[in-house]
Coordinates of C-alpha atoms and ligand atoms in Angstrom, one line a residue:
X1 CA 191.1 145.7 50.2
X2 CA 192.1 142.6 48.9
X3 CA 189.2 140.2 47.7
X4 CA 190.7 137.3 49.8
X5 CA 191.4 139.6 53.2
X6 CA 188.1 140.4 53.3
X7 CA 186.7 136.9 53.0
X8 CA 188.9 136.0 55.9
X9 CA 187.5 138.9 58.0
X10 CA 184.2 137.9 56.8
X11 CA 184.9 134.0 58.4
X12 CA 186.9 135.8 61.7
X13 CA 183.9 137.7 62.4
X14 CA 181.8 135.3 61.8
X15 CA 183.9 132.8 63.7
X16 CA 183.6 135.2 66.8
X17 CA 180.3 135.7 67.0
X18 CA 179.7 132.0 66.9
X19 CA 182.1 131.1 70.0
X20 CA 180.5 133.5 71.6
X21 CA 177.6 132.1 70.9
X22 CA 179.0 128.8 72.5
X23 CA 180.2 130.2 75.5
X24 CA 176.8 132.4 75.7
X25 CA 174.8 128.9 75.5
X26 CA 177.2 126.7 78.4
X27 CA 175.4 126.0 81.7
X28 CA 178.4 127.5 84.1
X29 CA 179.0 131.6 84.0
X30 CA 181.5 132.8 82.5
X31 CA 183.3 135.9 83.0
X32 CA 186.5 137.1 81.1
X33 CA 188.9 140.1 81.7
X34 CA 192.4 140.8 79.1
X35 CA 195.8 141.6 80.4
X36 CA 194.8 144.6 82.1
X37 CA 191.9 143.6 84.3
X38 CA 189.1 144.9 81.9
X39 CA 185.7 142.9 81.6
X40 CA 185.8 141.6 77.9
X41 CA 182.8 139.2 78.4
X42 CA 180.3 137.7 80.7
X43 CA 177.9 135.4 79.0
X44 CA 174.0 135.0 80.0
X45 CA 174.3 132.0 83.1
X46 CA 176.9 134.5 84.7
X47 CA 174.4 137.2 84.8
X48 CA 171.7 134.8 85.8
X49 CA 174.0 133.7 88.8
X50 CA 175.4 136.9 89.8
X51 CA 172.4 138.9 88.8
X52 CA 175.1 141.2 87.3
X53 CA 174.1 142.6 83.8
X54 CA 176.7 143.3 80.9
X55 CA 176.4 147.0 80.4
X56 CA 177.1 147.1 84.2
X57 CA 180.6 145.5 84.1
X58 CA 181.6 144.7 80.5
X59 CA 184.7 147.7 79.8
X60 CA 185.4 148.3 83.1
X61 CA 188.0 146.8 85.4
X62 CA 187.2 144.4 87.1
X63 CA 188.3 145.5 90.1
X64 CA 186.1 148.5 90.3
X65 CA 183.0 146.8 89.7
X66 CA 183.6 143.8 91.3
X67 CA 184.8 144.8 94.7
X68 CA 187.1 141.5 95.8
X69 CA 187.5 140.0 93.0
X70 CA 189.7 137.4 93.0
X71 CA 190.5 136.6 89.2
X72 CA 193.0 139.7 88.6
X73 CA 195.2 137.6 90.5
X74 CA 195.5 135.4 88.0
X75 CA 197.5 138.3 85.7
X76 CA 200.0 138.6 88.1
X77 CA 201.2 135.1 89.8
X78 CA 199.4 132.9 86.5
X79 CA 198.0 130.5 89.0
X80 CA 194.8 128.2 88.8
X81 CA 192.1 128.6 91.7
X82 CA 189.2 126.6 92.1
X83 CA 186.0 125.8 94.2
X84 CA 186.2 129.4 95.3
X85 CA 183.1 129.7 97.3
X86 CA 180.9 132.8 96.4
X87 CA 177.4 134.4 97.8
X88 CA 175.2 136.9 96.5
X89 CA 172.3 137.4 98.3
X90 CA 170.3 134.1 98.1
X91 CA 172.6 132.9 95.7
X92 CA 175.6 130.7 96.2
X93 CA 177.9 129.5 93.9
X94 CA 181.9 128.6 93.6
X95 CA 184.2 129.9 91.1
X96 CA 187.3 128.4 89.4
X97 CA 190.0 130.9 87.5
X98 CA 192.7 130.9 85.4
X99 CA 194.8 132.9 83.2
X100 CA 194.7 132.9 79.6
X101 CA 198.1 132.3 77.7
X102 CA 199.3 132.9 74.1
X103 CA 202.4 132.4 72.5
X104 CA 203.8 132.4 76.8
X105 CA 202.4 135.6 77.5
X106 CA 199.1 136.5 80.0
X107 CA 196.9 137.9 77.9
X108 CA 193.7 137.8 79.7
X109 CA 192.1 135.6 82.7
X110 CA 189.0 133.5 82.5
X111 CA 186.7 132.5 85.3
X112 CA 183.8 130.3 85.6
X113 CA 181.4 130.0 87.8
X114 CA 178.5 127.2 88.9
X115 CA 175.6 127.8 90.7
X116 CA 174.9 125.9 94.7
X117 CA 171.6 126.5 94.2
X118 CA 170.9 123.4 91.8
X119 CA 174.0 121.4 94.0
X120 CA 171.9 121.8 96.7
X121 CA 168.6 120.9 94.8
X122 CA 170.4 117.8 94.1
X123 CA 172.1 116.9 97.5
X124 CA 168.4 117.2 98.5
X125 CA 166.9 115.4 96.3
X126 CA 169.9 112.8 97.1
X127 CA 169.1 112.9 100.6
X128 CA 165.4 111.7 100.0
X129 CA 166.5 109.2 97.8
X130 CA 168.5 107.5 100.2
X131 CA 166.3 108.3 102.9
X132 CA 163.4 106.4 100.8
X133 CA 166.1 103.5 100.0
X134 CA 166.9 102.9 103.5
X135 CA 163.0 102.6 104.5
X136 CA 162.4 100.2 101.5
X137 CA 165.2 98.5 102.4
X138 CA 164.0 98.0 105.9
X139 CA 160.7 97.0 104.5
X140 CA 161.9 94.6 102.3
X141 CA 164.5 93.2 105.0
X142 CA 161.7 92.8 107.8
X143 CA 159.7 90.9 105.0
X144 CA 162.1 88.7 104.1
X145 CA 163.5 88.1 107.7
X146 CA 163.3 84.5 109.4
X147 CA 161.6 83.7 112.3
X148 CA 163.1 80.7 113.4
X149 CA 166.7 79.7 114.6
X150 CA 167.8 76.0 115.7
X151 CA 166.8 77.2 119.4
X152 CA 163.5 77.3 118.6
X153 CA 163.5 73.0 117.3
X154 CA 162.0 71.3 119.6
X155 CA 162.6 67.6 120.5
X156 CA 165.0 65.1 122.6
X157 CA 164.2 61.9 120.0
X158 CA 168.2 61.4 119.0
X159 CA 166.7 61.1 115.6
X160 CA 166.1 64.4 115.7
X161 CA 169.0 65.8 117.5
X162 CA 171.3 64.1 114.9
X163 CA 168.9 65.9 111.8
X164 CA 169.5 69.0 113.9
X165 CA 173.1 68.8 113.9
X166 CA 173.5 68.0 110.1
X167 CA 171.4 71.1 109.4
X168 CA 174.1 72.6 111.2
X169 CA 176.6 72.2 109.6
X170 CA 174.9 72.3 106.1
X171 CA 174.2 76.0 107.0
X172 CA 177.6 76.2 106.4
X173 CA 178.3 73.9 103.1
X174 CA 177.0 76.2 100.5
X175 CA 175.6 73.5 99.1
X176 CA 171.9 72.4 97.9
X177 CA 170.1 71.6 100.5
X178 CA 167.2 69.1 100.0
X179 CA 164.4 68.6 103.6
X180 CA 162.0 65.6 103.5
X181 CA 159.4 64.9 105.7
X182 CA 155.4 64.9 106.3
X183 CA 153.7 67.5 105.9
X184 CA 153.6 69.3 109.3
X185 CA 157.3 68.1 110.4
X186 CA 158.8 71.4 110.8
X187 CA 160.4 71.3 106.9
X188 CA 160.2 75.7 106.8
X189 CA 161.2 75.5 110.5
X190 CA 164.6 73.8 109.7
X191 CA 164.9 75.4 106.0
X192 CA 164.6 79.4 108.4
X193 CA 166.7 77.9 111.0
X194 CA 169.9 76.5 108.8
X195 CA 169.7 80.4 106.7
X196 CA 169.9 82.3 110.1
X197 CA 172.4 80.2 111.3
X198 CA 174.7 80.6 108.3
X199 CA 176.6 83.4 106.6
X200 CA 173.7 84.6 104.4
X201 CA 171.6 85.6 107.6
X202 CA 172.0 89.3 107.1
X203 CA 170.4 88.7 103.4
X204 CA 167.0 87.2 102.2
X205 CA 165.3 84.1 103.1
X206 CA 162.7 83.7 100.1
X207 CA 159.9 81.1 100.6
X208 CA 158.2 80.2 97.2
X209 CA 155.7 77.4 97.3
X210 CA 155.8 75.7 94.2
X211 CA 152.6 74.4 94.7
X212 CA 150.6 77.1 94.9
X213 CA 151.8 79.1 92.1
X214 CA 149.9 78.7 88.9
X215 CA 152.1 76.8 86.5
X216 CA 152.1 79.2 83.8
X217 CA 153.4 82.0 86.6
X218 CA 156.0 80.5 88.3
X219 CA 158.4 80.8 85.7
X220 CA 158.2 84.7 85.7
X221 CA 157.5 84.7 89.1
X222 CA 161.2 82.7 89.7
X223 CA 163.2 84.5 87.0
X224 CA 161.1 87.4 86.9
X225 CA 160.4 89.4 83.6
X226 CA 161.3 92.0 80.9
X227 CA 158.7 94.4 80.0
X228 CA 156.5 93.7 77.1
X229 CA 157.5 90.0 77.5
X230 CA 154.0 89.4 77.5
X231 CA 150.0 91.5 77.2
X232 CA 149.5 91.9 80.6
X233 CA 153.2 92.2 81.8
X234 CA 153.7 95.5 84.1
X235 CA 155.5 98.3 83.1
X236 CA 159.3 98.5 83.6
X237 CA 158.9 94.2 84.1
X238 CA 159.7 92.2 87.4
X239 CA 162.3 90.9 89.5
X240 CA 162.5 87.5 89.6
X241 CA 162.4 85.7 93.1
X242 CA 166.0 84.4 92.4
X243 CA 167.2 87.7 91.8
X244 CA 165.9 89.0 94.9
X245 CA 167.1 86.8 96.9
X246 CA 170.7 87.1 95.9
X247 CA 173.3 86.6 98.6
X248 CA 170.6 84.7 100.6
X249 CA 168.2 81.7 100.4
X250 CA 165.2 80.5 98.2
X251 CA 163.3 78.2 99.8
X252 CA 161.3 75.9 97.1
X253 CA 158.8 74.1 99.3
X254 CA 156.7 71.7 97.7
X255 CA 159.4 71.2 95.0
X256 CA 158.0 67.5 93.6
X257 CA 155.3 69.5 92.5
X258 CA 157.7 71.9 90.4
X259 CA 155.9 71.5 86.1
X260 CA 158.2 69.0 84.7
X261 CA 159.4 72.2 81.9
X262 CA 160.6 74.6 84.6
X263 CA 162.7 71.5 85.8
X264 CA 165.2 71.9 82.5
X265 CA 165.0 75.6 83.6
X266 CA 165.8 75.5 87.2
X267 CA 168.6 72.9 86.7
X268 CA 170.1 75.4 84.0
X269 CA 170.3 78.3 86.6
X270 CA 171.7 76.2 89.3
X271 CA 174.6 74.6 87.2
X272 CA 175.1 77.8 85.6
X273 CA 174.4 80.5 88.4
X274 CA 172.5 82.9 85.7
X275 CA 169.3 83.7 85.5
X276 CA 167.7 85.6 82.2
X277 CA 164.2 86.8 82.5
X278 CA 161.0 85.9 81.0
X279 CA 161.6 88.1 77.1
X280 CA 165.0 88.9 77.9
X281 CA 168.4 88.7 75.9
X282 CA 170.7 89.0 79.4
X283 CA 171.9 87.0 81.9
X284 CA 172.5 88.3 85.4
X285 CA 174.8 86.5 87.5
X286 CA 173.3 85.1 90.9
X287 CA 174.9 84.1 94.2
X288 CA 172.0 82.1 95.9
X289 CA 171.4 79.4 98.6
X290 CA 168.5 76.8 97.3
X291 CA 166.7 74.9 100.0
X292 CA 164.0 72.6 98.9
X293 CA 161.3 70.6 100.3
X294 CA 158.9 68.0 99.8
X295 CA 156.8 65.8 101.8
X296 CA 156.5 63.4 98.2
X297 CA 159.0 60.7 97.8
X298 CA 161.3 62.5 95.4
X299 CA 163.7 59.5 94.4
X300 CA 159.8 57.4 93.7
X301 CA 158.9 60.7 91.5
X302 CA 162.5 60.1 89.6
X303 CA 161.6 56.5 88.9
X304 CA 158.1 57.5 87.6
X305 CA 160.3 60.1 85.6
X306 CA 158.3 62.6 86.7
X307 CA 161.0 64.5 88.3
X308 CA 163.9 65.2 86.8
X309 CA 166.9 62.4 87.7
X310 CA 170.2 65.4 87.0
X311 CA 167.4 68.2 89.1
X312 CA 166.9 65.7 92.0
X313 CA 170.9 64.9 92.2
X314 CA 171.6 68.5 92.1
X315 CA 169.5 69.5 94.9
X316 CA 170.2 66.7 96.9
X317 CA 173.3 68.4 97.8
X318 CA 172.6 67.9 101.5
X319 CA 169.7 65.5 102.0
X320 CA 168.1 66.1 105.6
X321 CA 164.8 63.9 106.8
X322 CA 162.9 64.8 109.4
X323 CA 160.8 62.2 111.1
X324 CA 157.2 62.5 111.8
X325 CA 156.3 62.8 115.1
X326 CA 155.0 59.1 115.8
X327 CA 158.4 58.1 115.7
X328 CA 159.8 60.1 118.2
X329 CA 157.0 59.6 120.9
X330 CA 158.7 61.5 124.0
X331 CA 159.2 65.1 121.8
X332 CA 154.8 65.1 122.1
X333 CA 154.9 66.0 126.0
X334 CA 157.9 68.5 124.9
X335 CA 156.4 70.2 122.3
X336 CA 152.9 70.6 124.3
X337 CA 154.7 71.9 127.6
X338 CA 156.5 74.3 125.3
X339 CA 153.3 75.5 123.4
X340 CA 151.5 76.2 127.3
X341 CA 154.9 77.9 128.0
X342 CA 154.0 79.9 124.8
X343 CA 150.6 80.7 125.2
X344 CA 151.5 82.3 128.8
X345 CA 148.7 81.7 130.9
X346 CA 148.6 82.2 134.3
X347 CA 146.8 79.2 135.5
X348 CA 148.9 76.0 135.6
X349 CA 147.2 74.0 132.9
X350 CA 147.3 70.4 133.2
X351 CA 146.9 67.2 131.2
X352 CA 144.9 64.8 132.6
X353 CA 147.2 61.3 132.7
X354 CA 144.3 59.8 130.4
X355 CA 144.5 62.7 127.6
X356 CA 148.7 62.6 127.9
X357 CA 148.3 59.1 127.0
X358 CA 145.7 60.0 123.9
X359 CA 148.5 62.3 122.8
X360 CA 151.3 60.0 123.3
X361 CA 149.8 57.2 121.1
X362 CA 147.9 58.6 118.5
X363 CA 149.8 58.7 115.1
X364 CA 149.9 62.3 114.3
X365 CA 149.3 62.0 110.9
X366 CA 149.4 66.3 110.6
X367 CA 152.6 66.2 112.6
X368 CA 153.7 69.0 115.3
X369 CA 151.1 71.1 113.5
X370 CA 148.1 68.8 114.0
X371 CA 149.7 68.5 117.7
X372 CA 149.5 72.7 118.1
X373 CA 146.3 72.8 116.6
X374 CA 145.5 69.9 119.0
X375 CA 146.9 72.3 122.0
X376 CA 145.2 75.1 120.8
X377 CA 142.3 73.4 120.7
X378 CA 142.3 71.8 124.0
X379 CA 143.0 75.2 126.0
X380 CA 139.9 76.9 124.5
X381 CA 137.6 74.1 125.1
X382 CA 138.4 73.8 128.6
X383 CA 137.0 76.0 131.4
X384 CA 139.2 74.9 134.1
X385 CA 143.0 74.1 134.4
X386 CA 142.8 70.3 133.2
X387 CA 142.6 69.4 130.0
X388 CA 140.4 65.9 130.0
X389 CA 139.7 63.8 126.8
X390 CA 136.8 65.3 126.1
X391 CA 138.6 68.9 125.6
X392 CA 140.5 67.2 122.6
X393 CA 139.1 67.2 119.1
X394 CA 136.6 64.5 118.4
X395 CA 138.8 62.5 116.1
X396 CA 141.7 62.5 118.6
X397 CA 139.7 61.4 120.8
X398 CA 137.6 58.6 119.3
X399 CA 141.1 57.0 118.6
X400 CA 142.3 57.4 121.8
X401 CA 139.4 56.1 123.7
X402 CA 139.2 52.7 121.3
X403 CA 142.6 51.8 120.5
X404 CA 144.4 53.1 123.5
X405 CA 142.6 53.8 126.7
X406 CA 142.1 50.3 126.8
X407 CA 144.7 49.1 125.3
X408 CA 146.1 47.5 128.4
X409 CA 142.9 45.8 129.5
X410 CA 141.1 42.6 128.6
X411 CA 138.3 41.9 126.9
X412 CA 136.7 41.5 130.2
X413 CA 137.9 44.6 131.9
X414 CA 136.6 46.8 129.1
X415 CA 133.1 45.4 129.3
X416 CA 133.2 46.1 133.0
X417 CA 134.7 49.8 132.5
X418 CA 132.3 50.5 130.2
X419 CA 129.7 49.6 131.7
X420 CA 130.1 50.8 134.7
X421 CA 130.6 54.5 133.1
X422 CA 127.5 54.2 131.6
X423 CA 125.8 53.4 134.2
X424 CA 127.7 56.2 135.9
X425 CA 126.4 58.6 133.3
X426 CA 123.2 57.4 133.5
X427 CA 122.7 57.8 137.0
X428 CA 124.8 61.3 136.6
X429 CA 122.0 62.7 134.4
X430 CA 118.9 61.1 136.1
X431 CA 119.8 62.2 139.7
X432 CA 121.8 60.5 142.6
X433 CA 118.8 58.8 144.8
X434 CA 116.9 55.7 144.8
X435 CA 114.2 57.3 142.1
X436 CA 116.9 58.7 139.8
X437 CA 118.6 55.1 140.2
X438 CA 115.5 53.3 139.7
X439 CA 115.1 55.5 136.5
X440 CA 118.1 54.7 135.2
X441 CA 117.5 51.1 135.8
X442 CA 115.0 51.3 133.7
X443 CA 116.6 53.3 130.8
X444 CA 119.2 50.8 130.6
X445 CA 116.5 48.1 130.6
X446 CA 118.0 46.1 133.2
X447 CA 116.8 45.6 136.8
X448 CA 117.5 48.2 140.0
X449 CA 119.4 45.2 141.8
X450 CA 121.6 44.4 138.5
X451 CA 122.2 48.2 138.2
X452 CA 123.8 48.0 141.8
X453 CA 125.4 44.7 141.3
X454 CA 127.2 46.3 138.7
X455 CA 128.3 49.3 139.9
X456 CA 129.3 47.4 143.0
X457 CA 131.6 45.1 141.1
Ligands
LIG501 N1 160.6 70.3 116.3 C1 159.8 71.4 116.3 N2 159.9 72.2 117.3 C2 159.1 73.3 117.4 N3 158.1 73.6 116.5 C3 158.0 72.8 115.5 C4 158.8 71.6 115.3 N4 158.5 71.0 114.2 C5 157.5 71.7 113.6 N5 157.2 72.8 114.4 C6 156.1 73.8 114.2 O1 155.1 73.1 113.5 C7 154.5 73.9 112.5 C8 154.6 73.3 111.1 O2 156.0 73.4 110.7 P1 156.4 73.7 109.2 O3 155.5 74.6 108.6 O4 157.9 74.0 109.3 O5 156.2 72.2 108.6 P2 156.4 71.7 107.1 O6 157.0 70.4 107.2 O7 157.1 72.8 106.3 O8 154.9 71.6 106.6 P3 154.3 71.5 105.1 O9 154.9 70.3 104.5 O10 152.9 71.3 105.3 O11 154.7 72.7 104.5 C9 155.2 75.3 112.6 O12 154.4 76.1 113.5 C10 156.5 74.9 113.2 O13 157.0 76.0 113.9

C-alpha cells in the first residue's frame, strides 16, 4: 500500500472515531440505522434514556428489536417526524427522525431522542418560580398599595373643595406634582388619593421621607446600588426606590429638607428620566410619577438658595396648598363627626356645646391630626356619652377656657362666672348644707352671707 493511502486511512479512522466521539458526548440520544433498517449506532444518552444497551440492538434491524419503531419509515417515504412522544417504563421522552441522504440517495436514517424527565424537572421548577413570583408580587403590591382615595377628604370649606378638585385633575397631568401645607394638613392623604385616582393606580405608590433618611443613605436608598459600590454594600446590590416604583408614584415628603447635593442628582433623573445606581456604569430608563411635599416655604428656601431654583421649578409642575384647619373652621365639626362614625361605638357620643366651641376656635396648630388625636383623646377620657371640657387635653383646654369661653362676656360677667363656679366647687367638695356652706365660706375667706349673696346673684 501506498505511503500516502495509508496516511489517509490513518486520518479516516481517526476522523471516525472522533465523531463518534462527538455524537457519543451530545446530551439528546441518538440512534442510527443504514439503508436497510440495521442499527449502526446508538450513543451513551440513548441507552441512558431507553435503558437499551448497544450489544442488544447495534447489527440488528431495527425492527426486530425495536418492536414499533417508527424511524424505518423514514427509508421509504424520506420524510421528517418530530416530537414523537415515547414511554419506557418511568421514562418519557419524544423523538424526532429523519433520513440520511448522499449524493440523492437514502442511505441510512437518524433519530434523536430527548428525555421528559428533565422537561418536566424544569416545567416544575417553572411552576414554583412563578408561583413564588406571584406571592412576592402580591406582597410587594399590598405594601405598596394606597389607603386613601379623594372619598375619604374630608371637608366643605370651598378652599378645600377647589384643592380637591385640582388634585383631580393633576392625577391625570403626568406632571410633577408639588403639596404644601402644615404639618398635619392631610399632604400623604392627597399625594395616596391623586395616585389611586389616576392611571398608575394598579402600580406603586412609594413614600420616602426625606427627612428621616440619613443623608449619606438616601442617595442609594433613591437610586439604589451596584454591588461592591461600597464596604458594607449587600450582595447582588439594591434597587433603588425610583426603580421600584416604576410605572407608579414616589412620594418625596419632606422634600425642603432633601441635602442640597442630591438636589443636582434628583433634578438630573427627572429631566432625563434615567436613573444609574450608586457604583454603576448604566442607566435604566424610568417612567415615574413624583409627588412632593413640604410643610417649609419652598420658594423662601430658594431665596436663601438653599433649595435648588431649576429643582423647585421642576417639581412645581402642579402646585396644590392645603390650608390648615383654622381657616376652614366648619370642616372641625366634620372631621370629629366622621372620626365617632369611625370609631363605631354604640353609644351616641356627644359634644357638649361648650367643648364644640373649644374645638371650633382653637388654632390647630397640629392640624386634622392634632384634631384626631384630640378625638381620640376625648372618647377615652370620658366615662359617659358627653364629651365636656374637661375630657379634652389640658392645653386644648386651657386655651379654650381663657380666650374663648368667655370670649363673648365682659369683664364683669367673667368675674361673676367665675366666681360663682368656684364657689360652686367649693361647696361641691365640702357638702351641700349649711356646715358644708359655712366651711366653704370660710375656705374662700369670705363671710357665709357674702357666699350666698353671690351665688344668688
Ligand atoms: N381633609 C381630611 N379628611 C380626612 N382626614 C384627613 C384630612 N386631612 C388630614 N386627614 C388625616 O389627618 C392625618 C394626617 O394627615 P397626613 O399624614 O396626610 O398629613 P401631612 O400633611 O402629610 O403631615 P406631615 O406634614 O406631618 O407629614 C391622617 O390621619 C389623615 O388621614
Amino acid at each position: 500500500m501506498a505511503e500516502g493511502s495509508r496516511k489517509n486511512d490513518f486520518y479516516k479512522k481517526n476522523y471516525t472515531d472522533w465523531l463518534e466521539e462527538t455524537i457519543d458526548s451530545i446530551n439528546d440520544g441518538i440512534l442510527v440505522i443504514d439503508s436497510q433498517g440495521i442499527v449502526q449506532f446508538v450513543n451513551t444518552e440513548y441507552t441512558n434514556i431507553t435503558g437499551v444497551q448497544p450489544e442488544a440492538i447495534v447489527g440488528k434491524p431495527l425492527r426486530d428489536v425495536r418492536k414499533g419503531a417508527i424511524l424505518p419509515k423514514a427509508l421509504r417515504d424520506g420524510k421528517r417526524r418530530a416530537g414523537i412522544y415515547r414511554r419506557e417504563g418511568q421514562i418519557e421522552y419524544v423523538i424526532d427522525t429523519a433520513p440520511v441522504y448522499k449524493h440523492g440517495e437514502i442511505v441510512g436514517a437518524v433519530s434523536v431522542c430527548k428525555s421528559l424527565n428533565e422537561v418536566h424537572f424544569l416545567t416544575k421548577e417553572l411552576k414554583r418560580s412563578k408561583e413564588r413570583l406571584a406571592r412576592l408580587e402580591n406582597t410587594v403590591g399590598h405594601m405598596y398599595q394606597t389607603k386613601y382615595t379623594f372619598s375619604d377628604i374630608i371637608g366643605k370649606d370651598s378652599g378645600l373643595k377647589d384643592t380637591v378638585e385640582l388634585a383631580k385633575k393633576a392625577a391625570y397631568a403626568n406632571l410633577n406634582i408639588l403639596i404644601q401645607g402644615e404639618s398635619g394638613t392631610g399632604k400623604e392623604l392627597f399625594a395616596q388619593a391623586i395616585h389611586s385616582e389616576g392611571p398608575r393606580s394598579k402600580f406603586p405608590f412609594i413614600p420616602v421621607n426625606c427627612a428621616a433618611i440619613p443623608a449619606e443613605l438616601l442617595e442609594s436608598e433613591l437610586f439604589g446600588y451596584e454591588e461592591g459600590s461600597f464596604t458594607s454594600s449587600k450582595k447582588g446590590g439594591k434597587v433603588g426606590l425610583f426603580e421600584l416604583s416604576n410605572y407608579g408614584t414616589l412620594f418625596l415628603d419632606e422634600i425642603g429638607d432633601l441635602p442640597f447635593e442630591l438636589q443636582a442628582k434628583l433634578l438630573r433623573v427627572l429631566q432625563e428620566g434615567r436613573v444609574r445606581k450608586v457604583g454603576g456604569l448604566n442607566e435604566q430608563e424610568i417612567d415615574v410619577q413624583v409627588i412632593t411635599a413640604t410643610n417649609k416655604d419652598l420658594g423662601k428656601l430658594v431665596e436663601k438658595k438653599r433649595f435648588r431654583e431649576d429643582l423647585y421649578y421642576r417639581l412645581n409642575g402642579v402646585p396644590i396648598k392645603i390650608s390648615p384647619l383654622r381657616e376652614r373652621k366648619k370642616d372641625i365639626l366634620l372631621l370629629i363627626n366622621d372620626l365617632i362614625d369611625q370609631a363605631g361605638t354604640t353609644q351616641a357620643i356627644r359634644f357638649t356645646e361648650e367643648t364644640r366651641q373649644i374645638l371650633s376656635q382653637y388654632d390647630w396648630p397640629g392640624n386634622t391630626r392634632e384634631l384626631f388625636n384630640t378625638v381620640h383623646y376625648a372618647l377615652s377620657m370620658t366615662e359617659t356619652n358627653d364629651i365636656e371640657p374637661q375630657h379634652l387635653p389640658e392645653v386644648i383646654c386651657k386655651h379654650g377656657s381663657i380666650t374663648n369661653i368667655y370670649s363673648h362676656q365682659s369683664l364683669k360677667e367673667i368675674i361673676k362666672n367665675t366666681e360663682q363656679e368656684v364657689i360652686r366647687q367649693t361647696i361641691k367638695s365640702c357638702g351641700d348644707t349649711l356646715d358644708g356652706k359655712k366651711m366653704a365660706a370660710q375656705q374662700l375667706g369670705i363671710s357665709l352671707a357674702t357666699l350666698y349673696n353671690k351665688m344668688g346673684k
